[in-house]
PDB file of C-alpha atoms in Angstrom:
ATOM      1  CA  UNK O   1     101.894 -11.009  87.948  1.00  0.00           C
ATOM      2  CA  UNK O   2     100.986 -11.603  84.193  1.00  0.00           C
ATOM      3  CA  UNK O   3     103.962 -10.642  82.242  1.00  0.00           C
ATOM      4  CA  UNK O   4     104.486  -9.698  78.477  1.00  0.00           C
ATOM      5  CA  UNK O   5     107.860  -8.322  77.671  1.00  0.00           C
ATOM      6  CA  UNK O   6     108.689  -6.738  74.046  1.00  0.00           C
ATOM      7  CA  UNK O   7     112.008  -6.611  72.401  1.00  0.00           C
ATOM      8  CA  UNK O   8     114.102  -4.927  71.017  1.00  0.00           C
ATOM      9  CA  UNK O   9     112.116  -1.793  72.924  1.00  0.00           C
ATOM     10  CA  UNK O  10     113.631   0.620  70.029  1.00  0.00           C
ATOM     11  CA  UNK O  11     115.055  -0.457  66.849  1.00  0.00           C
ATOM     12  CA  UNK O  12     116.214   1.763  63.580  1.00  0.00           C
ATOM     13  CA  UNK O  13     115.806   0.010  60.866  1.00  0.00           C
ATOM     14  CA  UNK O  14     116.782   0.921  56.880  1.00  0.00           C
ATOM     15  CA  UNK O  15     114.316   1.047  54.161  1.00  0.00           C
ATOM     16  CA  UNK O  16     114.285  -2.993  52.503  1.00  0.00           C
ATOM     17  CA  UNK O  17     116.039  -4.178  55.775  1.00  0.00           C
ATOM     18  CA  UNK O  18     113.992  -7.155  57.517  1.00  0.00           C
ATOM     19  CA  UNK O  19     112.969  -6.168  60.938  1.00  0.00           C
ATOM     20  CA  UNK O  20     111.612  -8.375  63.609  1.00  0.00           C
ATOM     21  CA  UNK O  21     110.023  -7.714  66.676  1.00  0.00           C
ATOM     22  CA  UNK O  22     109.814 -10.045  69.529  1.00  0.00           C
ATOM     23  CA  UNK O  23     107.267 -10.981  72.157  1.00  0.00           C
ATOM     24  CA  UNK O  24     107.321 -13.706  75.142  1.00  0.00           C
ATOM     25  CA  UNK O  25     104.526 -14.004  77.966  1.00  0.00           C
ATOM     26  CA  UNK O  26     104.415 -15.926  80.569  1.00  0.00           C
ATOM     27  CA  UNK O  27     100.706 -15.805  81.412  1.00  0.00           C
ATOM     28  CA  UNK O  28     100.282 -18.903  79.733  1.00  0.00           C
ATOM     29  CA  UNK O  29      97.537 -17.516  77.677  1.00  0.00           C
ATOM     30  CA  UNK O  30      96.375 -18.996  74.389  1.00  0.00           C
ATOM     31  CA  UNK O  31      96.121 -15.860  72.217  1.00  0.00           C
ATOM     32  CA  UNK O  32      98.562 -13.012  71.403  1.00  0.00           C
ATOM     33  CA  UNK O  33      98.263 -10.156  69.399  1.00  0.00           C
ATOM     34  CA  UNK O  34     100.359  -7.673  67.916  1.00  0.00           C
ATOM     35  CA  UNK O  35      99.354  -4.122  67.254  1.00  0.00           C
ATOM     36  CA  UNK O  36     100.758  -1.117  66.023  1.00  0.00           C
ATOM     37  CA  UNK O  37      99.959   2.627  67.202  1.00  0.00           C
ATOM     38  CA  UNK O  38     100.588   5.883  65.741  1.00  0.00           C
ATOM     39  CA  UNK O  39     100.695   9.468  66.949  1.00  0.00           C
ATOM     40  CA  UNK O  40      97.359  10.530  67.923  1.00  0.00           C
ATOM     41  CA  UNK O  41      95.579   7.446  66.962  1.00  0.00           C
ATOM     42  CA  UNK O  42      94.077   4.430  69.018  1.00  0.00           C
ATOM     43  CA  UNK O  43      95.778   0.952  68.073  1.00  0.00           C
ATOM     44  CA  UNK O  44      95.703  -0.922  65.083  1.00  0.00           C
ATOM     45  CA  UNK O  45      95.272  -4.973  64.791  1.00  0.00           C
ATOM     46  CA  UNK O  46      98.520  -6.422  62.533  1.00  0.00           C
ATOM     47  CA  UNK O  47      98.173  -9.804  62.993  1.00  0.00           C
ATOM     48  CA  UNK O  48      97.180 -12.455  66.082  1.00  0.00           C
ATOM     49  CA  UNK O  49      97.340 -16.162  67.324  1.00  0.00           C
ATOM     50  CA  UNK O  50      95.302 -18.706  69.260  1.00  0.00           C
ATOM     51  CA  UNK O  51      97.712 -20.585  70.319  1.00  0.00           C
ATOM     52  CA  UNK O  52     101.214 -22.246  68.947  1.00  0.00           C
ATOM     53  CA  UNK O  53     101.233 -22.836  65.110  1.00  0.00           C
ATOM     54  CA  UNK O  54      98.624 -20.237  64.547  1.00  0.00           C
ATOM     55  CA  UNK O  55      98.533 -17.179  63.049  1.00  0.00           C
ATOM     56  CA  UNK O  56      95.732 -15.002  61.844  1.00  0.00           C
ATOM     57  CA  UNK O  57      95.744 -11.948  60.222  1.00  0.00           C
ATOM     58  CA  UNK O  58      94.056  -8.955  61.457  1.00  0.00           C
ATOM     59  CA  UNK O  59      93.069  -5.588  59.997  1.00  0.00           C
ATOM     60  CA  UNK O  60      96.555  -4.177  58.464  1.00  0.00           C
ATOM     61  CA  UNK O  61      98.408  -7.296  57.661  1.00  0.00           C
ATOM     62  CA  UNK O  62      99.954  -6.235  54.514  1.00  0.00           C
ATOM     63  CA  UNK O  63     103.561  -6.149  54.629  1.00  0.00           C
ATOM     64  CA  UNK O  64     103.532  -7.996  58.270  1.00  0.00           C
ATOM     65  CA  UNK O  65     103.964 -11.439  58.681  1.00  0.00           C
ATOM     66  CA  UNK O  66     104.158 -13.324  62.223  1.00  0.00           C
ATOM     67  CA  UNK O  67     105.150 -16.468  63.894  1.00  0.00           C
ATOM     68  CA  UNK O  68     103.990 -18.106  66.674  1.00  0.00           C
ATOM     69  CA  UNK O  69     106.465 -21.229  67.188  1.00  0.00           C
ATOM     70  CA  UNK O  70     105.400 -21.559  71.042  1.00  0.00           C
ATOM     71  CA  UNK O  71     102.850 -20.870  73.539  1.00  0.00           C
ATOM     72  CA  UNK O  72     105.171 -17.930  74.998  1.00  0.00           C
ATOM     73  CA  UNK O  73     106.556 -16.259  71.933  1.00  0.00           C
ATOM     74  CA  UNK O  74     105.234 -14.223  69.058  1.00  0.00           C
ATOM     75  CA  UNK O  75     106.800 -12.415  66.653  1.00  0.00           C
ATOM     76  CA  UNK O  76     106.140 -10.219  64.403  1.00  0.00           C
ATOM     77  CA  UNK O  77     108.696  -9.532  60.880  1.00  0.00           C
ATOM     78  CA  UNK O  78     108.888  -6.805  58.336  1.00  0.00           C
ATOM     79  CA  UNK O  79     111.071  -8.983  55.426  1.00  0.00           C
ATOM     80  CA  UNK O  80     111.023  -5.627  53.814  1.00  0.00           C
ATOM     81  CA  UNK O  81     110.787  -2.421  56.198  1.00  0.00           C
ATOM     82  CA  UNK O  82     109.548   0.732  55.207  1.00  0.00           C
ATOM     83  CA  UNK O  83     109.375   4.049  56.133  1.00  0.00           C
ATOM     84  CA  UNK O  84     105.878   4.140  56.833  1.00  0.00           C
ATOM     85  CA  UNK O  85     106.097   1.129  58.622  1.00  0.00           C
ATOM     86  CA  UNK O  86     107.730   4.082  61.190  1.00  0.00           C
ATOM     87  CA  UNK O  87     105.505   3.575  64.823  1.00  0.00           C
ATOM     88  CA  UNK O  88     105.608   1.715  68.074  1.00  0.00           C
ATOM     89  CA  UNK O  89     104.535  -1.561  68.128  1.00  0.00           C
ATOM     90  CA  UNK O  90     102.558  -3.543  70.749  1.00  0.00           C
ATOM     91  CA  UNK O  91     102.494  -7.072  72.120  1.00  0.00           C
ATOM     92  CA  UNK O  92      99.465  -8.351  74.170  1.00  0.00           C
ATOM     93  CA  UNK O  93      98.480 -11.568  75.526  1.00  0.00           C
ATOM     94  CA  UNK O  94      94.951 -12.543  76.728  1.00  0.00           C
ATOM     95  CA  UNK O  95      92.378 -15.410  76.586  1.00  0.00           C
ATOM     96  CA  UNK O  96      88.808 -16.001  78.177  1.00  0.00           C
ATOM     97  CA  UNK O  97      90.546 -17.980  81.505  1.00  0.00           C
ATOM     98  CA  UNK O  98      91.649 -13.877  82.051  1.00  0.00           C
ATOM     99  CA  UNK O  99      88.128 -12.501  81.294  1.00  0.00           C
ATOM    100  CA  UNK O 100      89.392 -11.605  77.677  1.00  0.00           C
ATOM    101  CA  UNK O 101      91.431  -9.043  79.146  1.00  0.00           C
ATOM    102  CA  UNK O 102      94.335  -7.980  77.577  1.00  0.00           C
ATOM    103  CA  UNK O 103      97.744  -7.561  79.058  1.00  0.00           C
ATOM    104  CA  UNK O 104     100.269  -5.298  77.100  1.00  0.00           C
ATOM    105  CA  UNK O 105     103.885  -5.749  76.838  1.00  0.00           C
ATOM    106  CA  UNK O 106     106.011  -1.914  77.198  1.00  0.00           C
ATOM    107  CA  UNK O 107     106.063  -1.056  73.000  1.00  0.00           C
ATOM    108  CA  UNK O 108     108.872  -1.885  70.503  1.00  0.00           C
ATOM    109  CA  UNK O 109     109.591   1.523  68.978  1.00  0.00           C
ATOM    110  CA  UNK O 110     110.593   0.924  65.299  1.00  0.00           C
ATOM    111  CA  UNK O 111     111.945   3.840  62.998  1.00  0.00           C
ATOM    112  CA  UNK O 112     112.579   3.170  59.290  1.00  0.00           C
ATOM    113  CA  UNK O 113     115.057   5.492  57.721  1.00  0.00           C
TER     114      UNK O 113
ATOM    115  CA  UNK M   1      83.187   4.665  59.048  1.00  0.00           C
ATOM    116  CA  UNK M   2      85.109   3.830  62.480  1.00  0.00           C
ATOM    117  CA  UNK M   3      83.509   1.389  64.385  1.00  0.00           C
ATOM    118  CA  UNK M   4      84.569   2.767  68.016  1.00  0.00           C
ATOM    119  CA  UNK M   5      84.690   6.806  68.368  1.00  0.00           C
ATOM    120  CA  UNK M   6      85.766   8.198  71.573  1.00  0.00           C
ATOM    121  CA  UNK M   7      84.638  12.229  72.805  1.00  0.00           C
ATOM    122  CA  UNK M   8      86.030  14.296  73.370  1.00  0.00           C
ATOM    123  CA  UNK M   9      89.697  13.757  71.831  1.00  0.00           C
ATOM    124  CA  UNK M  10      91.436  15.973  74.676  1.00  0.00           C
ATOM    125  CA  UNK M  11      90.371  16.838  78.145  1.00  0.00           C
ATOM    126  CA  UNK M  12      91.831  19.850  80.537  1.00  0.00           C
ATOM    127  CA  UNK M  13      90.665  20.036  84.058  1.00  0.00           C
ATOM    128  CA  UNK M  14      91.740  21.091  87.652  1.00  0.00           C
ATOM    129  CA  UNK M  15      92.807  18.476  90.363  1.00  0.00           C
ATOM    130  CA  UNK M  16      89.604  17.430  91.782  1.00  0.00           C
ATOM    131  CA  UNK M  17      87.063  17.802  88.863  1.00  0.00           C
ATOM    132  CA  UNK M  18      85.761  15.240  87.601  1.00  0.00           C
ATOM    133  CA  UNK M  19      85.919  13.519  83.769  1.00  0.00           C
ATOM    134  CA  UNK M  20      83.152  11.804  81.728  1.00  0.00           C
ATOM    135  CA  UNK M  21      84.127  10.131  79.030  1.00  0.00           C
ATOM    136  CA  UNK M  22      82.398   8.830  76.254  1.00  0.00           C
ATOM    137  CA  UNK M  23      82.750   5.773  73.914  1.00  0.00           C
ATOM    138  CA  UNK M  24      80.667   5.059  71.049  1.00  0.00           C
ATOM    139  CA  UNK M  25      80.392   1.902  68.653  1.00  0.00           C
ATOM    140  CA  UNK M  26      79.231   0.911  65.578  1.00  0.00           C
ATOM    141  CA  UNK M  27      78.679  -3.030  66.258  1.00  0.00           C
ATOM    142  CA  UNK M  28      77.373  -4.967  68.534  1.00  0.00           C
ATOM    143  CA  UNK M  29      79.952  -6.046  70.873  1.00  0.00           C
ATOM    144  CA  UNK M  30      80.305  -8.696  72.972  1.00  0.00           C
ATOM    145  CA  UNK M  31      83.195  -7.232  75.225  1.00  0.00           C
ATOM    146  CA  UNK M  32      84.102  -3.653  76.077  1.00  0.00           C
ATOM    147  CA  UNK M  33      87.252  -2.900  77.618  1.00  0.00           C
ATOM    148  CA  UNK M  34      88.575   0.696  78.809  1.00  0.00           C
ATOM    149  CA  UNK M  35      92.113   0.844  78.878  1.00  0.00           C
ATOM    150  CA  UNK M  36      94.615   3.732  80.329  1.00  0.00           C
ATOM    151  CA  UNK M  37      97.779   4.500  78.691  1.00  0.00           C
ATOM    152  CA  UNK M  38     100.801   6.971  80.488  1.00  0.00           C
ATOM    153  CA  UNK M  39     102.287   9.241  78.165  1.00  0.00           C
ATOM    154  CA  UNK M  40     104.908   7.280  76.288  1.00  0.00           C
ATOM    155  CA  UNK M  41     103.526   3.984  77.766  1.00  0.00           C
ATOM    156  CA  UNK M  42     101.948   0.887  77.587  1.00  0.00           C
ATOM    157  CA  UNK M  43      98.435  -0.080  77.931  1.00  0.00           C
ATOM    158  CA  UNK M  44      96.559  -1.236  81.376  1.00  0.00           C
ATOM    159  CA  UNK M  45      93.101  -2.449  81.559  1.00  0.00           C
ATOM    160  CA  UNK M  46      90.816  -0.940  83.656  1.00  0.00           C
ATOM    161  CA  UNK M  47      87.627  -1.814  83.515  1.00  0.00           C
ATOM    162  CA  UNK M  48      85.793  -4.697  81.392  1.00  0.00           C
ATOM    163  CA  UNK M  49      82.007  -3.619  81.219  1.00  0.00           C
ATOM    164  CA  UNK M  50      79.933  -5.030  78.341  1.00  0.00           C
ATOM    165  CA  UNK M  51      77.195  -3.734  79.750  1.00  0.00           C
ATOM    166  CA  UNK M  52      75.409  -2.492  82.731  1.00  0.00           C
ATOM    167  CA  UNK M  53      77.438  -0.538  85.565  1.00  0.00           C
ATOM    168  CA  UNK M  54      80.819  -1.234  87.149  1.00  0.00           C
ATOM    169  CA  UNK M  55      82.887   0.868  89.939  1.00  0.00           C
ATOM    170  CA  UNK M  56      86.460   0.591  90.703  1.00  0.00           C
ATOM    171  CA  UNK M  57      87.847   3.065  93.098  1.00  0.00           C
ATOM    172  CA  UNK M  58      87.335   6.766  91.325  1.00  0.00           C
ATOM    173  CA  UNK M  59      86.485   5.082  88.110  1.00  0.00           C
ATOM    174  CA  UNK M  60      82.767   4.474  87.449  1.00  0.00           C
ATOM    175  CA  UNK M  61      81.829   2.727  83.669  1.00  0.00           C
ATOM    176  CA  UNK M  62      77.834   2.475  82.204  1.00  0.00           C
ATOM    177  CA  UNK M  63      77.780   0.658  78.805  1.00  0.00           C
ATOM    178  CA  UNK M  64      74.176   0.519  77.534  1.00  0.00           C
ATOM    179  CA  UNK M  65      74.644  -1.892  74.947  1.00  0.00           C
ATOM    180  CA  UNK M  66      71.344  -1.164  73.159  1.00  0.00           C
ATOM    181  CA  UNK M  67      72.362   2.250  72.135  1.00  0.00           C
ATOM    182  CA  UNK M  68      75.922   1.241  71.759  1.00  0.00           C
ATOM    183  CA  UNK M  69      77.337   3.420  74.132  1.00  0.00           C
ATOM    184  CA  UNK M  70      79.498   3.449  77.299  1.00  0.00           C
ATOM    185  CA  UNK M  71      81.159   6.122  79.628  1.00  0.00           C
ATOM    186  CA  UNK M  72      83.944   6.165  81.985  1.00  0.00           C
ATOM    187  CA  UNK M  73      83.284   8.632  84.947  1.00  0.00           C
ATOM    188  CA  UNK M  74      86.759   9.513  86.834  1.00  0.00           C
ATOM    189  CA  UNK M  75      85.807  11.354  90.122  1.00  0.00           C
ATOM    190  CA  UNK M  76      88.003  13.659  92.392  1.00  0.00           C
ATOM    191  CA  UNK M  77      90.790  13.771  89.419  1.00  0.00           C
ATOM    192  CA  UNK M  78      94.259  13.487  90.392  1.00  0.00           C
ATOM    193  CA  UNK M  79      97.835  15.022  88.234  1.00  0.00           C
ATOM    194  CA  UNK M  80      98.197  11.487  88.241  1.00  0.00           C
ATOM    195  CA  UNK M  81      95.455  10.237  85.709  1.00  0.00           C
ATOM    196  CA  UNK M  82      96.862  12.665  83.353  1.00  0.00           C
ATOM    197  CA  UNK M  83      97.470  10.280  79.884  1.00  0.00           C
ATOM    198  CA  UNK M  84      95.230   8.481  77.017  1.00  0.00           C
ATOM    199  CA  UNK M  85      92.329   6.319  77.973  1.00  0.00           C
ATOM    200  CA  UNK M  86      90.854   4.526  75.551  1.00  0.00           C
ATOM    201  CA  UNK M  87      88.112   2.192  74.643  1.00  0.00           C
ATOM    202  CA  UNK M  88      87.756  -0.952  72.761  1.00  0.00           C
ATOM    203  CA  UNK M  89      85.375  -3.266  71.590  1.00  0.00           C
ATOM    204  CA  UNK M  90      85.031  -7.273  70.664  1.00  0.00           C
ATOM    205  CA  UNK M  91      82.490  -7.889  68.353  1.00  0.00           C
ATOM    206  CA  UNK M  92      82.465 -11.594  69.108  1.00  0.00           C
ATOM    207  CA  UNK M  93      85.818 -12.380  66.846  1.00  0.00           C
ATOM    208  CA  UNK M  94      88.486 -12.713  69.813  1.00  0.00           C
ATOM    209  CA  UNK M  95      89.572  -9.107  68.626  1.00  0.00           C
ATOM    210  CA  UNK M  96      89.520  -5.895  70.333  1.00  0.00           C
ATOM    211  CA  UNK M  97      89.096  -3.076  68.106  1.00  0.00           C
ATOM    212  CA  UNK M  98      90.329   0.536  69.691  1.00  0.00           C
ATOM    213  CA  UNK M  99      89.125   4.031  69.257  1.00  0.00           C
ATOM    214  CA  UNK M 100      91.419   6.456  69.133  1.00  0.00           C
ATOM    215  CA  UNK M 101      91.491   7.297  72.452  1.00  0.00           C
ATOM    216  CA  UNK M 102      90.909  10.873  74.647  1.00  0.00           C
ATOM    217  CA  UNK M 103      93.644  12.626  76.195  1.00  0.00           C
ATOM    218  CA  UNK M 104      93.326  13.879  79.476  1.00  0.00           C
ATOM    219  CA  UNK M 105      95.258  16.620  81.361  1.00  0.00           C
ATOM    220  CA  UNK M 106      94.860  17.334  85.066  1.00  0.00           C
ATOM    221  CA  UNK M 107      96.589  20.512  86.121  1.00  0.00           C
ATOM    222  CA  UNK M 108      97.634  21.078  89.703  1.00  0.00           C
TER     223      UNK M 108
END
């Protein structure tokens, strides 16, 4: 069973704290993504990876930066959190060996005070 | 303008209707996923259909890719599909790009 798992699953943070979120899978897939949704709204690409050492960054990088030190983890940090940085984040895995289909981990919910 | 818009945004019906939903894009894309979410949840794929017609138990997707357009059919709906589904796209980059998703509602 392909598994991503997400942590921590909620998190408050303060306003110029650094936040990070972490992701493992063990689906041995080459790319990971992280994405971020709010209320009412479909998700949003942050940043992703294609494999260990890479990073890319998606369509709302700014004030995001990840990691990818492994072919498991992923992480995504917010040196300087803010409030509208407020919104449940998601980890996925996926690769073209899986049909490019994407495997979620549960949601990191992050609230900036 | 948003490159993948979903109709409608909410859906009500009674146990046993059934649901069409609609997905449009903006791009060509080289991968369409629909994905169901439970309220509060995480995502799970259910269907990959770039194009032509694919069935999986009540669920039923046709993606004409020329008009940039696919629909997810849900037959016999169940309290238990109640939630977001939502559609995404790759536009050959290795990215999916999501609409914002339609809620639906079965009532008992």
């Amino acid at each position: 069973e392909a598994a991503v798992t997400q942590s921590p699953r909620n998190k408050v943070a303060v306003t110029g704290g650094k936040v990070t979120l972490s992701c493992n899978q063990t689906n041995n897939h080459n790319n990971m993504y992280w994405y971020r949704q709010d209320t009412g709204h479909g998700l949003r690409l942050i940043h992703y990876s294609y494999g260990a050492g890479s990073t890319e960054k998606g369509d709302i990088p700014d004030g995001y930066k990840a990691s990818r030190p492994s072919q498991e983890n992923f992480s995504l940090i917010l040196e300087l959190a803010t409030p509208s940085q407020t919104s449940v984040y998601f980890c996925a895995s996926g690769d073209r060996d899986s049909g490019n289909t994407l495997y979620f981990g549960e949601g990191s919910r992050l609230i900036v005070v | 303008g948003q490159q993948v818009q979903q109709s409608p945004s909410s859906l009500v019906l009674q146990e046993g209707e059934n649901a069409e939903l609609q997905c449009n894009f903006s791009s060509t894309a080289t991968q369409l996923q629909w994905f169901y979410q439970s309220p509060g949840g995480s995502l799970v794929s259910l269907l990959s259909n770039p194009s032509g017609t694919k069935h999986t138990g009540r669920l039923t997707s046709t993606t004409v890719t020329k008009e940039r357009r696919s629909s997810l059919h849900i037959s016999s709906s169940q309290t238990t599909d109640s939630g977001t589904y939502l559609c995404a796209i790759d536009t050959n980059t290795g990215k999916l790009t999501f609409g914002d998703g339609t809620v639906l509602t079965v009532k008992p």
